[in-house]
Amino acid sequence: QLSAPAWLARAPGLVFHGTFNAIPAAIRGRAVVSIYDLSWERHPEDLPPAKRLVFAAQARWAARHADVIVTPSEFTARAIAQTYRVHRDRLSVVPIAVPEVFGPGRAGEAGEVLDRLGVHRPFVVAVGGARRRGLPVAVEAWRRATAPGPDRPQLVVVGREPPPSAAPPGVVHAGPLDDLEWARVLAAAEAFVYPTRFEGFGMPALEAA
């Protein structure tokens, strides 16, 4: 709301595209908004209260005033139509594609990043982040599915959220990775463990596939 100058929002003939759930309240011309999910409505526990209220207010206003709402899945399109009471004809479903950096051939390039992280094959990958993505569930599933010992496949946790403090040996917290590192780790893994409870599209699952 502060970064889009008033002259840009009011420029004649302009179509303004709000790429992250919002459009300027000052806009007077045509507008498109991209809304990827309604996590702030369905899983408010994942956001601080003030941030959740801002996200919800901006998305609701954008959904009601944009000429077109772009969303990545039929699931999210239905949720927007029902939650914000907008006509389905104003929603355009445009599935997301993954960058070319993701592919099985990256497995052969993973040696450097795996050495840096102290990871050996075989291993599986999970991601931290929003609580709805279920990192503790992934860790517990790994614990139950693998036998303790030197041959136990490691569990590599990617993202800022650390694994639970009670996680057994064999869990490696890789922290945030850039796209190329993430693609290499995914390609070299035996599996991607993603017990998420809610996704507008599920981009990490598509990257893993």
PDB file of N, CA and C in Angstrom, residues 36-37 72 94-102 127 132-133 179 182 186 192 194 196 198-209:
ATOM      1  N   TYR A  36      -2.514 -16.939  -3.826  1.00  0.00           N
ATOM      2  CA  TYR A  36      -2.019 -18.307  -3.952  1.00  0.00           C
ATOM      3  C   TYR A  36      -2.696 -19.283  -2.995  1.00  0.00           C
ATOM      4  N   ASP A  37      -3.143 -18.804  -1.871  1.00  0.00           N
ATOM      5  CA  ASP A  37      -3.897 -19.636  -0.938  1.00  0.00           C
ATOM      6  C   ASP A  37      -4.580 -18.714   0.058  1.00  0.00           C
ATOM      7  N   PRO A  72      -3.540 -20.454  -8.387  1.00  0.00           N
ATOM      8  CA  PRO A  72      -2.843 -21.583  -9.004  1.00  0.00           C
ATOM      9  C   PRO A  72      -3.598 -22.899  -9.037  1.00  0.00           C
ATOM     10  N   VAL A  94      -4.352 -20.525 -13.055  1.00  0.00           N
ATOM     11  CA  VAL A  94      -3.118 -20.624 -13.831  1.00  0.00           C
ATOM     12  C   VAL A  94      -2.132 -21.458 -13.016  1.00  0.00           C
ATOM     13  N   PRO A  95      -2.009 -22.754 -13.288  1.00  0.00           N
ATOM     14  CA  PRO A  95      -1.095 -23.598 -12.508  1.00  0.00           C
ATOM     15  C   PRO A  95       0.344 -23.080 -12.581  1.00  0.00           C
ATOM     16  N   ILE A  96       1.061 -23.287 -11.499  1.00  0.00           N
ATOM     17  CA  ILE A  96       2.440 -22.832 -11.408  1.00  0.00           C
ATOM     18  C   ILE A  96       3.368 -23.894 -11.996  1.00  0.00           C
ATOM     19  N   ALA A  97       4.405 -23.448 -12.661  1.00  0.00           N
ATOM     20  CA  ALA A  97       5.424 -24.361 -13.176  1.00  0.00           C
ATOM     21  C   ALA A  97       6.705 -24.190 -12.363  1.00  0.00           C
ATOM     22  N   VAL A  98       7.505 -25.245 -12.296  1.00  0.00           N
ATOM     23  CA  VAL A  98       8.770 -25.151 -11.577  1.00  0.00           C
ATOM     24  C   VAL A  98       9.866 -24.683 -12.537  1.00  0.00           C
ATOM     25  N   PRO A  99      10.869 -23.978 -12.025  1.00  0.00           N
ATOM     26  CA  PRO A  99      11.995 -23.573 -12.882  1.00  0.00           C
ATOM     27  C   PRO A  99      12.751 -24.787 -13.411  1.00  0.00           C
ATOM     28  N   GLU A 100      13.477 -24.582 -14.494  1.00  0.00           N
ATOM     29  CA  GLU A 100      14.222 -25.676 -15.114  1.00  0.00           C
ATOM     30  C   GLU A 100      15.346 -26.194 -14.227  1.00  0.00           C
ATOM     31  N   VAL A 101      15.672 -25.462 -13.160  1.00  0.00           N
ATOM     32  CA  VAL A 101      16.744 -25.911 -12.271  1.00  0.00           C
ATOM     33  C   VAL A 101      16.389 -27.229 -11.588  1.00  0.00           C
ATOM     34  N   PHE A 102      15.086 -27.534 -11.476  1.00  0.00           N
ATOM     35  CA  PHE A 102      14.672 -28.768 -10.814  1.00  0.00           C
ATOM     36  C   PHE A 102      14.609 -29.910 -11.818  1.00  0.00           C
ATOM     37  N   VAL A 127      10.684 -30.314   5.124  1.00  0.00           N
ATOM     38  CA  VAL A 127      10.845 -28.865   5.208  1.00  0.00           C
ATOM     39  C   VAL A 127      10.176 -28.335   6.469  1.00  0.00           C
ATOM     40  N   ARG A 132       1.375 -25.701   9.829  1.00  0.00           N
ATOM     41  CA  ARG A 132       0.495 -26.595   9.065  1.00  0.00           C
ATOM     42  C   ARG A 132       1.283 -27.579   8.205  1.00  0.00           C
ATOM     43  N   ARG A 133       2.556 -27.318   7.969  1.00  0.00           N
ATOM     44  CA  ARG A 133       3.352 -28.216   7.134  1.00  0.00           C
ATOM     45  C   ARG A 133       3.871 -29.432   7.898  1.00  0.00           C
ATOM     46  N   ASP A 179      17.799 -21.985  -4.521  1.00  0.00           N
ATOM     47  CA  ASP A 179      17.074 -22.886  -5.428  1.00  0.00           C
ATOM     48  C   ASP A 179      17.963 -24.002  -5.974  1.00  0.00           C
ATOM     49  N   TRP A 182      18.723 -26.497  -3.205  1.00  0.00           N
ATOM     50  CA  TRP A 182      17.482 -27.229  -2.914  1.00  0.00           C
ATOM     51  C   TRP A 182      17.203 -28.263  -3.993  1.00  0.00           C
ATOM     52  N   LEU A 186      17.068 -32.276  -3.273  1.00  0.00           N
ATOM     53  CA  LEU A 186      15.860 -33.026  -3.615  1.00  0.00           C
ATOM     54  C   LEU A 186      16.161 -34.167  -4.580  1.00  0.00           C
ATOM     55  N   PHE A 192      10.744 -37.312  -0.454  1.00  0.00           N
ATOM     56  CA  PHE A 192      10.389 -36.032   0.150  1.00  0.00           C
ATOM     57  C   PHE A 192       9.210 -36.281   1.083  1.00  0.00           C
ATOM     58  N   TYR A 194       6.338 -34.797   3.322  1.00  0.00           N
ATOM     59  CA  TYR A 194       5.632 -33.504   3.353  1.00  0.00           C
ATOM     60  C   TYR A 194       4.215 -33.694   3.890  1.00  0.00           C
ATOM     61  N   THR A 196       1.853 -32.010   4.992  1.00  0.00           N
ATOM     62  CA  THR A 196       1.181 -30.722   5.117  1.00  0.00           C
ATOM     63  C   THR A 196      -0.326 -30.896   5.277  1.00  0.00           C
ATOM     64  N   PHE A 198      -2.446 -28.215   4.697  1.00  0.00           N
ATOM     65  CA  PHE A 198      -3.146 -27.242   3.855  1.00  0.00           C
ATOM     66  C   PHE A 198      -2.166 -26.626   2.878  1.00  0.00           C
ATOM     67  N   GLU A 199      -2.508 -26.641   1.601  1.00  0.00           N
ATOM     68  CA  GLU A 199      -1.717 -25.983   0.565  1.00  0.00           C
ATOM     69  C   GLU A 199      -2.654 -25.414  -0.494  1.00  0.00           C
ATOM     70  N   GLY A 200      -2.324 -24.222  -0.969  1.00  0.00           N
ATOM     71  CA  GLY A 200      -3.061 -23.701  -2.105  1.00  0.00           C
ATOM     72  C   GLY A 200      -2.675 -24.405  -3.391  1.00  0.00           C
ATOM     73  N   PHE A 201      -1.431 -24.846  -3.455  1.00  0.00           N
ATOM     74  CA  PHE A 201      -0.935 -25.543  -4.640  1.00  0.00           C
ATOM     75  C   PHE A 201       0.037 -26.655  -4.271  1.00  0.00           C
ATOM     76  N   GLY A 202       0.936 -26.438  -3.334  1.00  0.00           N
ATOM     77  CA  GLY A 202       1.912 -27.446  -2.949  1.00  0.00           C
ATOM     78  C   GLY A 202       3.160 -27.409  -3.788  1.00  0.00           C
ATOM     79  N   MET A 203       3.761 -26.222  -3.928  1.00  0.00           N
ATOM     80  CA  MET A 203       4.946 -26.069  -4.773  1.00  0.00           C
ATOM     81  C   MET A 203       6.105 -26.991  -4.377  1.00  0.00           C
ATOM     82  N   PRO A 204       6.431 -27.146  -3.090  1.00  0.00           N
ATOM     83  CA  PRO A 204       7.543 -28.060  -2.763  1.00  0.00           C
ATOM     84  C   PRO A 204       7.325 -29.478  -3.261  1.00  0.00           C
ATOM     85  N   ALA A 205       6.082 -29.953  -3.249  1.00  0.00           N
ATOM     86  CA  ALA A 205       5.809 -31.304  -3.736  1.00  0.00           C
ATOM     87  C   ALA A 205       6.066 -31.401  -5.241  1.00  0.00           C
ATOM     88  N   LEU A 206       5.693 -30.356  -5.983  1.00  0.00           N
ATOM     89  CA  LEU A 206       5.935 -30.354  -7.428  1.00  0.00           C
ATOM     90  C   LEU A 206       7.435 -30.274  -7.722  1.00  0.00           C
ATOM     91  N   GLU A 207       8.153 -29.477  -6.948  1.00  0.00           N
ATOM     92  CA  GLU A 207       9.604 -29.411  -7.129  1.00  0.00           C
ATOM     93  C   GLU A 207      10.240 -30.782  -6.878  1.00  0.00           C
ATOM     94  N   ALA A 208       9.758 -31.475  -5.861  1.00  0.00           N
ATOM     95  CA  ALA A 208      10.286 -32.811  -5.569  1.00  0.00           C
ATOM     96  C   ALA A 208       9.952 -33.810  -6.673  1.00  0.00           C
ATOM     97  N   ALA A 209       8.736 -33.729  -7.199  1.00  0.00           N
ATOM     98  CA  ALA A 209       8.336 -34.636  -8.273  1.00  0.00           C
ATOM     99  C   ALA A 209       9.155 -34.398  -9.530  1.00  0.00           C
TER     100      ALA A 209
END
